[in-house]
Amino acid sequence: MANAKNKTQLTDASVDEFLDSISDERQQSDSRRVLVIMRNATGEEAKMWGPAIVGFGMRHLKYESGREMDWMILGFSPRKGKITFYVHSGSPNESKFLEKLGKYKISGSCLHINKLTDINEKVFTELITDSYGFIKNTS
């Protein structure tokens, strides 16, 4: 298992071209705004992970099973009808941000929203900043 390759890999694909390919105008606009928020909050440049995930930063993960992989610190993916965020970090501050965030769902380590106007952008920025710092300092 330790040698198994992660299906989602860092690529050289263009983030801008990927965002340009989003046909839904609201989702494209929301994704461009999220790109700016996450870039500013992390200080990292966005990179494509696989064909549809925009990621920021990189960390090396090692599981108890022995499996190891490189993975983004934070990221997002515009999906049909929603945006999925890879930001659920387990930070001790996370719950206070989620209480004030707005309308969202969580599954696993992902946070899902339908549209950016469903959440409080200031709180979202604080959540991103906190999650990034927590993951960076605990990886």
Short mmCIF file of N, CA and C in Angstrom, two decimals:
data_model
loop_
_atom_site.label_atom_id
_atom_site.label_comp_id
_atom_site.label_asym_id
_atom_site.label_seq_id
_atom_site.Cartn_x
_atom_site.Cartn_y
_atom_site.Cartn_z
N MET A 1 0.82 -1.19 0.00
CA MET A 1 0.00 0.00 0.00
C MET A 1 0.86 1.25 0.00
N ALA A 2 2.04 1.21 0.62
CA ALA A 2 2.88 2.41 0.73
C ALA A 2 3.29 2.93 -0.64
N ASN A 3 3.34 2.08 -1.63
CA ASN A 3 3.77 2.50 -2.96
C ASN A 3 2.62 2.87 -3.87
N ALA A 4 1.40 2.80 -3.39
CA ALA A 4 0.24 3.15 -4.22
C ALA A 4 0.31 4.62 -4.58
N LYS A 5 0.06 4.92 -5.85
CA LYS A 5 0.12 6.29 -6.32
C LYS A 5 -1.24 6.97 -6.16
N ASN A 6 -1.22 8.18 -5.64
CA ASN A 6 -2.45 8.95 -5.49
C ASN A 6 -3.03 9.25 -6.87
N LYS A 7 -4.32 9.07 -7.04
CA LYS A 7 -4.95 9.32 -8.34
C LYS A 7 -4.92 10.81 -8.71
N THR A 8 -5.03 11.68 -7.73
CA THR A 8 -5.04 13.12 -8.00
C THR A 8 -3.63 13.67 -7.79
N GLN A 9 -3.01 14.06 -8.87
CA GLN A 9 -1.63 14.54 -8.84
C GLN A 9 -1.55 16.01 -9.22
N LEU A 10 -0.51 16.67 -8.75
CA LEU A 10 -0.20 18.03 -9.15
C LEU A 10 0.10 18.03 -10.65
N THR A 11 -0.45 18.99 -11.39
CA THR A 11 -0.23 19.06 -12.83
C THR A 11 0.32 20.44 -13.22
N ASP A 12 0.69 20.58 -14.47
CA ASP A 12 1.14 21.86 -15.01
C ASP A 12 0.01 22.60 -15.72
N ALA A 13 -1.20 22.09 -15.62
CA ALA A 13 -2.34 22.71 -16.30
C ALA A 13 -2.57 24.13 -15.77
N SER A 14 -3.17 24.95 -16.60
CA SER A 14 -3.42 26.34 -16.26
C SER A 14 -4.69 26.48 -15.41
N VAL A 15 -4.57 27.13 -14.27
CA VAL A 15 -5.72 27.40 -13.42
C VAL A 15 -6.69 28.32 -14.16
N ASP A 16 -6.16 29.36 -14.82
CA ASP A 16 -7.03 30.30 -15.54
C ASP A 16 -7.81 29.60 -16.66
N GLU A 17 -7.15 28.72 -17.40
CA GLU A 17 -7.85 27.99 -18.47
C GLU A 17 -8.93 27.09 -17.89
N PHE A 18 -8.63 26.46 -16.75
CA PHE A 18 -9.63 25.62 -16.10
C PHE A 18 -10.84 26.46 -15.69
N LEU A 19 -10.60 27.60 -15.05
CA LEU A 19 -11.71 28.46 -14.62
C LEU A 19 -12.47 29.02 -15.82
N ASP A 20 -11.77 29.32 -16.91
CA ASP A 20 -12.43 29.79 -18.14
C ASP A 20 -13.37 28.73 -18.70
N SER A 21 -13.09 27.47 -18.43
CA SER A 21 -13.89 26.37 -19.00
C SER A 21 -15.21 26.14 -18.25
N ILE A 22 -15.41 26.80 -17.12
CA ILE A 22 -16.65 26.63 -16.35
C ILE A 22 -17.77 27.36 -17.09
N SER A 23 -18.78 26.62 -17.52
CA SER A 23 -19.83 27.19 -18.36
C SER A 23 -20.84 28.03 -17.58
N ASP A 24 -21.09 27.70 -16.33
CA ASP A 24 -22.03 28.45 -15.51
C ASP A 24 -21.36 29.76 -15.07
N GLU A 25 -21.93 30.88 -15.50
CA GLU A 25 -21.31 32.19 -15.23
C GLU A 25 -21.19 32.50 -13.74
N ARG A 26 -22.22 32.21 -12.95
CA ARG A 26 -22.14 32.46 -11.52
C ARG A 26 -21.06 31.62 -10.87
N GLN A 27 -21.01 30.35 -11.25
CA GLN A 27 -20.01 29.48 -10.66
C GLN A 27 -18.60 29.90 -11.08
N GLN A 28 -18.45 30.34 -12.32
CA GLN A 28 -17.14 30.82 -12.76
C GLN A 28 -16.74 32.06 -11.98
N SER A 29 -17.68 32.99 -11.81
CA SER A 29 -17.43 34.21 -11.05
C SER A 29 -17.10 33.89 -9.59
N ASP A 30 -17.87 33.01 -8.98
CA ASP A 30 -17.61 32.59 -7.60
C ASP A 30 -16.23 31.96 -7.48
N SER A 31 -15.88 31.12 -8.44
CA SER A 31 -14.59 30.43 -8.41
C SER A 31 -13.44 31.42 -8.54
N ARG A 32 -13.61 32.42 -9.36
CA ARG A 32 -12.56 33.44 -9.51
C ARG A 32 -12.40 34.24 -8.22
N ARG A 33 -13.51 34.52 -7.54
CA ARG A 33 -13.44 35.24 -6.27
C ARG A 33 -12.78 34.37 -5.20
N VAL A 34 -13.13 33.09 -5.17
CA VAL A 34 -12.52 32.15 -4.22
C VAL A 34 -11.01 32.06 -4.48
N LEU A 35 -10.63 32.05 -5.73
CA LEU A 35 -9.20 32.00 -6.09
C LEU A 35 -8.46 33.17 -5.43
N VAL A 36 -9.01 34.36 -5.54
CA VAL A 36 -8.39 35.56 -4.96
C VAL A 36 -8.34 35.45 -3.43
N ILE A 37 -9.46 35.04 -2.83
CA ILE A 37 -9.52 34.91 -1.37
C ILE A 37 -8.46 33.93 -0.88
N MET A 38 -8.40 32.76 -1.52
CA MET A 38 -7.48 31.73 -1.06
C MET A 38 -6.03 32.12 -1.33
N ARG A 39 -5.77 32.75 -2.44
CA ARG A 39 -4.40 33.20 -2.74
C ARG A 39 -3.95 34.23 -1.70
N ASN A 40 -4.82 35.19 -1.40
CA ASN A 40 -4.47 36.21 -0.41
C ASN A 40 -4.32 35.63 1.00
N ALA A 41 -5.18 34.71 1.36
CA ALA A 41 -5.15 34.13 2.71
C ALA A 41 -3.95 33.21 2.92
N THR A 42 -3.50 32.53 1.87
CA THR A 42 -2.41 31.57 2.01
C THR A 42 -1.05 32.13 1.59
N GLY A 43 -1.07 33.14 0.73
CA GLY A 43 0.19 33.64 0.18
C GLY A 43 0.79 32.70 -0.85
N GLU A 44 0.02 31.70 -1.25
CA GLU A 44 0.47 30.68 -2.22
C GLU A 44 -0.15 30.95 -3.59
N GLU A 45 0.55 30.54 -4.62
CA GLU A 45 -0.01 30.57 -5.97
C GLU A 45 -0.83 29.30 -6.19
N ALA A 46 -1.91 29.43 -6.91
CA ALA A 46 -2.79 28.30 -7.19
C ALA A 46 -2.16 27.37 -8.22
N LYS A 47 -2.37 26.09 -8.03
CA LYS A 47 -1.91 25.06 -8.97
C LYS A 47 -3.04 24.05 -9.16
N MET A 48 -3.06 23.44 -10.32
CA MET A 48 -4.07 22.42 -10.60
C MET A 48 -3.64 21.07 -10.03
N TRP A 49 -4.57 20.41 -9.39
CA TRP A 49 -4.40 19.04 -8.91
C TRP A 49 -5.42 18.21 -9.67
N GLY A 50 -4.93 17.33 -10.51
CA GLY A 50 -5.83 16.57 -11.38
C GLY A 50 -6.52 17.55 -12.33
N PRO A 51 -7.61 17.12 -12.94
CA PRO A 51 -8.25 17.98 -13.94
C PRO A 51 -9.20 19.03 -13.37
N ALA A 52 -9.53 18.97 -12.05
CA ALA A 52 -10.61 19.84 -11.58
C ALA A 52 -10.46 20.39 -10.16
N ILE A 53 -9.27 20.30 -9.56
CA ILE A 53 -9.07 20.84 -8.22
C ILE A 53 -8.00 21.92 -8.28
N VAL A 54 -8.33 23.08 -7.72
CA VAL A 54 -7.37 24.19 -7.61
C VAL A 54 -6.81 24.13 -6.19
N GLY A 55 -5.49 23.95 -6.08
CA GLY A 55 -4.87 23.78 -4.77
C GLY A 55 -3.86 24.86 -4.45
N PHE A 56 -3.61 25.00 -3.16
CA PHE A 56 -2.67 26.00 -2.65
C PHE A 56 -1.72 25.33 -1.67
N GLY A 57 -0.42 25.48 -1.91
CA GLY A 57 0.58 24.90 -1.04
C GLY A 57 0.68 23.39 -1.23
N MET A 58 1.65 22.79 -0.55
CA MET A 58 1.84 21.35 -0.63
C MET A 58 2.37 20.84 0.71
N ARG A 59 1.91 19.66 1.05
CA ARG A 59 2.40 18.99 2.25
C ARG A 59 2.58 17.52 1.94
N HIS A 60 3.40 16.87 2.74
CA HIS A 60 3.62 15.44 2.58
C HIS A 60 2.85 14.72 3.67
N LEU A 61 1.98 13.81 3.27
CA LEU A 61 1.18 13.05 4.22
C LEU A 61 1.73 11.64 4.36
N LYS A 62 1.75 11.14 5.58
CA LYS A 62 2.16 9.77 5.84
C LYS A 62 1.14 9.15 6.78
N TYR A 63 0.50 8.09 6.31
CA TYR A 63 -0.55 7.43 7.08
C TYR A 63 0.01 6.28 7.89
N GLU A 64 -0.74 5.85 8.92
CA GLU A 64 -0.32 4.72 9.75
C GLU A 64 -0.11 3.45 8.93
N SER A 65 -0.83 3.34 7.82
CA SER A 65 -0.70 2.17 6.95
C SER A 65 0.65 2.13 6.23
N GLY A 66 1.37 3.27 6.27
CA GLY A 66 2.63 3.36 5.56
C GLY A 66 2.50 4.12 4.25
N ARG A 67 1.27 4.35 3.81
CA ARG A 67 1.05 5.09 2.57
C ARG A 67 1.52 6.52 2.74
N GLU A 68 2.19 7.04 1.72
CA GLU A 68 2.67 8.42 1.72
C GLU A 68 2.24 9.09 0.43
N MET A 69 2.00 10.40 0.52
CA MET A 69 1.64 11.13 -0.69
C MET A 69 1.82 12.62 -0.47
N ASP A 70 2.01 13.33 -1.56
CA ASP A 70 2.02 14.77 -1.53
C ASP A 70 0.60 15.24 -1.82
N TRP A 71 0.18 16.29 -1.12
CA TRP A 71 -1.19 16.78 -1.27
C TRP A 71 -1.20 18.29 -1.00
N MET A 72 -2.17 18.96 -1.52
CA MET A 72 -2.30 20.39 -1.30
C MET A 72 -2.60 20.67 0.17
N ILE A 73 -2.30 21.89 0.61
CA ILE A 73 -2.67 22.29 1.96
C ILE A 73 -4.16 22.64 2.00
N LEU A 74 -4.60 23.44 1.04
CA LEU A 74 -6.02 23.80 0.90
C LEU A 74 -6.36 23.81 -0.58
N GLY A 75 -7.64 23.71 -0.90
CA GLY A 75 -8.05 23.78 -2.30
C GLY A 75 -9.55 23.87 -2.46
N PHE A 76 -9.95 23.98 -3.72
CA PHE A 76 -11.38 24.00 -4.03
C PHE A 76 -11.61 23.41 -5.41
N SER A 77 -12.84 22.99 -5.63
CA SER A 77 -13.21 22.43 -6.92
C SER A 77 -14.66 22.81 -7.24
N PRO A 78 -14.85 23.54 -8.34
CA PRO A 78 -16.22 23.82 -8.77
C PRO A 78 -16.83 22.53 -9.31
N ARG A 79 -17.89 22.09 -8.70
CA ARG A 79 -18.59 20.87 -9.11
C ARG A 79 -19.97 21.26 -9.61
N LYS A 80 -20.66 20.34 -10.20
CA LYS A 80 -21.99 20.63 -10.71
C LYS A 80 -22.90 21.11 -9.57
N GLY A 81 -23.31 22.36 -9.64
CA GLY A 81 -24.25 22.91 -8.67
C GLY A 81 -23.67 23.32 -7.34
N LYS A 82 -22.35 23.17 -7.13
CA LYS A 82 -21.76 23.55 -5.84
C LYS A 82 -20.26 23.76 -6.00
N ILE A 83 -19.67 24.29 -4.96
CA ILE A 83 -18.21 24.38 -4.89
C ILE A 83 -17.77 23.58 -3.68
N THR A 84 -16.82 22.71 -3.88
CA THR A 84 -16.27 21.89 -2.81
C THR A 84 -14.95 22.50 -2.37
N PHE A 85 -14.79 22.66 -1.05
CA PHE A 85 -13.55 23.21 -0.50
C PHE A 85 -12.84 22.14 0.32
N TYR A 86 -11.56 22.00 0.08
CA TYR A 86 -10.72 21.10 0.86
C TYR A 86 -10.05 21.95 1.93
N VAL A 87 -10.79 22.26 2.99
CA VAL A 87 -10.32 23.19 4.02
C VAL A 87 -10.58 22.70 5.44
N HIS A 88 -11.30 21.63 5.59
CA HIS A 88 -11.70 21.13 6.91
C HIS A 88 -10.46 20.57 7.59
N SER A 89 -9.87 21.36 8.51
CA SER A 89 -8.54 21.03 9.04
C SER A 89 -8.52 20.42 10.43
N GLY A 90 -9.60 20.57 11.18
CA GLY A 90 -9.59 20.12 12.56
C GLY A 90 -8.95 21.13 13.50
N SER A 91 -8.76 22.33 13.04
CA SER A 91 -8.21 23.40 13.88
C SER A 91 -9.11 23.60 15.09
N PRO A 92 -8.52 23.93 16.25
CA PRO A 92 -9.35 24.19 17.43
C PRO A 92 -10.29 25.39 17.25
N ASN A 93 -9.99 26.27 16.29
CA ASN A 93 -10.82 27.45 16.04
C ASN A 93 -11.91 27.21 14.99
N GLU A 94 -11.84 26.08 14.32
CA GLU A 94 -12.70 25.83 13.17
C GLU A 94 -14.20 25.96 13.50
N SER A 95 -14.63 25.41 14.60
CA SER A 95 -16.06 25.42 14.92
C SER A 95 -16.60 26.84 15.09
N LYS A 96 -15.81 27.75 15.65
CA LYS A 96 -16.31 29.12 15.82
C LYS A 96 -16.50 29.81 14.47
N PHE A 97 -15.67 29.48 13.49
CA PHE A 97 -15.86 30.05 12.15
C PHE A 97 -17.06 29.41 11.47
N LEU A 98 -17.22 28.12 11.61
CA LEU A 98 -18.33 27.42 10.97
C LEU A 98 -19.68 27.88 11.52
N GLU A 99 -19.73 28.22 12.81
CA GLU A 99 -20.97 28.72 13.42
C GLU A 99 -21.46 30.00 12.75
N LYS A 100 -20.53 30.81 12.25
CA LYS A 100 -20.86 32.11 11.66
C LYS A 100 -20.78 32.12 10.14
N LEU A 101 -20.43 30.99 9.54
CA LEU A 101 -20.14 30.96 8.10
C LEU A 101 -21.36 31.18 7.22
N GLY A 102 -22.46 30.56 7.54
CA GLY A 102 -23.65 30.66 6.69
C GLY A 102 -24.12 29.28 6.28
N LYS A 103 -24.60 29.15 5.06
CA LYS A 103 -25.20 27.90 4.58
C LYS A 103 -24.13 27.04 3.89
N TYR A 104 -23.88 25.85 4.47
CA TYR A 104 -22.86 24.94 3.95
C TYR A 104 -23.18 23.52 4.41
N LYS A 105 -22.46 22.55 3.86
CA LYS A 105 -22.52 21.16 4.30
C LYS A 105 -21.08 20.67 4.42
N ILE A 106 -20.87 19.71 5.30
CA ILE A 106 -19.55 19.10 5.45
C ILE A 106 -19.68 17.61 5.21
N SER A 107 -18.73 17.07 4.46
CA SER A 107 -18.61 15.61 4.31
C SER A 107 -17.12 15.30 4.32
N GLY A 108 -16.73 14.45 5.22
CA GLY A 108 -15.30 14.12 5.35
C GLY A 108 -14.51 15.38 5.66
N SER A 109 -13.48 15.63 4.87
CA SER A 109 -12.67 16.84 5.08
C SER A 109 -13.08 17.95 4.12
N CYS A 110 -14.25 17.83 3.52
CA CYS A 110 -14.71 18.81 2.54
C CYS A 110 -15.88 19.64 3.05
N LEU A 111 -15.87 20.89 2.66
CA LEU A 111 -16.96 21.82 2.95
C LEU A 111 -17.60 22.15 1.61
N HIS A 112 -18.92 22.13 1.52
CA HIS A 112 -19.62 22.36 0.26
C HIS A 112 -20.57 23.54 0.38
N ILE A 113 -20.55 24.41 -0.62
CA ILE A 113 -21.52 25.50 -0.69
C ILE A 113 -22.16 25.47 -2.07
N ASN A 114 -23.36 26.03 -2.17
CA ASN A 114 -24.00 26.15 -3.47
C ASN A 114 -23.51 27.38 -4.22
N LYS A 115 -23.39 28.50 -3.49
CA LYS A 115 -22.90 29.73 -4.12
C LYS A 115 -22.26 30.60 -3.05
N LEU A 116 -21.38 31.47 -3.48
CA LEU A 116 -20.61 32.28 -2.56
C LEU A 116 -21.49 33.19 -1.71
N THR A 117 -22.60 33.64 -2.25
CA THR A 117 -23.49 34.52 -1.48
C THR A 117 -24.19 33.79 -0.33
N ASP A 118 -24.08 32.46 -0.27
CA ASP A 118 -24.66 31.69 0.83
C ASP A 118 -23.82 31.78 2.10
N ILE A 119 -22.60 32.28 1.98
CA ILE A 119 -21.71 32.33 3.15
C ILE A 119 -21.21 33.75 3.39
N ASN A 120 -20.72 33.96 4.59
CA ASN A 120 -20.14 35.24 4.98
C ASN A 120 -18.68 35.22 4.50
N GLU A 121 -18.36 36.08 3.54
CA GLU A 121 -17.04 36.07 2.92
C GLU A 121 -15.92 36.41 3.92
N LYS A 122 -16.20 37.31 4.84
CA LYS A 122 -15.18 37.67 5.85
C LYS A 122 -14.88 36.46 6.74
N VAL A 123 -15.91 35.77 7.18
CA VAL A 123 -15.73 34.58 8.01
C VAL A 123 -15.03 33.48 7.21
N PHE A 124 -15.40 33.34 5.94
CA PHE A 124 -14.74 32.35 5.08
C PHE A 124 -13.25 32.64 4.99
N THR A 125 -12.88 33.90 4.81
CA THR A 125 -11.47 34.29 4.73
C THR A 125 -10.75 33.95 6.03
N GLU A 126 -11.40 34.20 7.16
CA GLU A 126 -10.81 33.86 8.46
C GLU A 126 -10.64 32.34 8.60
N LEU A 127 -11.63 31.58 8.13
CA LEU A 127 -11.54 30.12 8.16
C LEU A 127 -10.37 29.63 7.32
N ILE A 128 -10.23 30.18 6.12
CA ILE A 128 -9.14 29.79 5.23
C ILE A 128 -7.79 30.09 5.88
N THR A 129 -7.66 31.30 6.41
CA THR A 129 -6.40 31.71 7.04
C THR A 129 -6.06 30.80 8.21
N ASP A 130 -7.05 30.52 9.06
CA ASP A 130 -6.84 29.65 10.21
C ASP A 130 -6.50 28.22 9.78
N SER A 131 -7.26 27.68 8.84
CA SER A 131 -7.02 26.31 8.38
C SER A 131 -5.63 26.17 7.78
N TYR A 132 -5.25 27.13 6.94
CA TYR A 132 -3.94 27.09 6.31
C TYR A 132 -2.83 27.10 7.37
N GLY A 133 -2.91 28.02 8.31
CA GLY A 133 -1.90 28.10 9.36
C GLY A 133 -1.84 26.85 10.20
N PHE A 134 -3.01 26.31 10.55
CA PHE A 134 -3.06 25.10 11.37
C PHE A 134 -2.43 23.91 10.64
N ILE A 135 -2.80 23.72 9.38
CA ILE A 135 -2.26 22.59 8.61
C ILE A 135 -0.76 22.78 8.40
N LYS A 136 -0.35 23.97 8.03
CA LYS A 136 1.07 24.23 7.76
C LYS A 136 1.91 23.98 9.02
N ASN A 137 1.39 24.34 10.19
CA ASN A 137 2.15 24.18 11.43
C ASN A 137 2.07 22.78 12.03
N THR A 138 1.14 21.95 11.56
CA THR A 138 1.02 20.60 12.11
C THR A 138 1.45 19.52 11.13
N SER A 139 1.82 19.91 9.92
CA SER A 139 2.26 18.91 8.91
C SER A 139 3.73 18.61 9.06
#
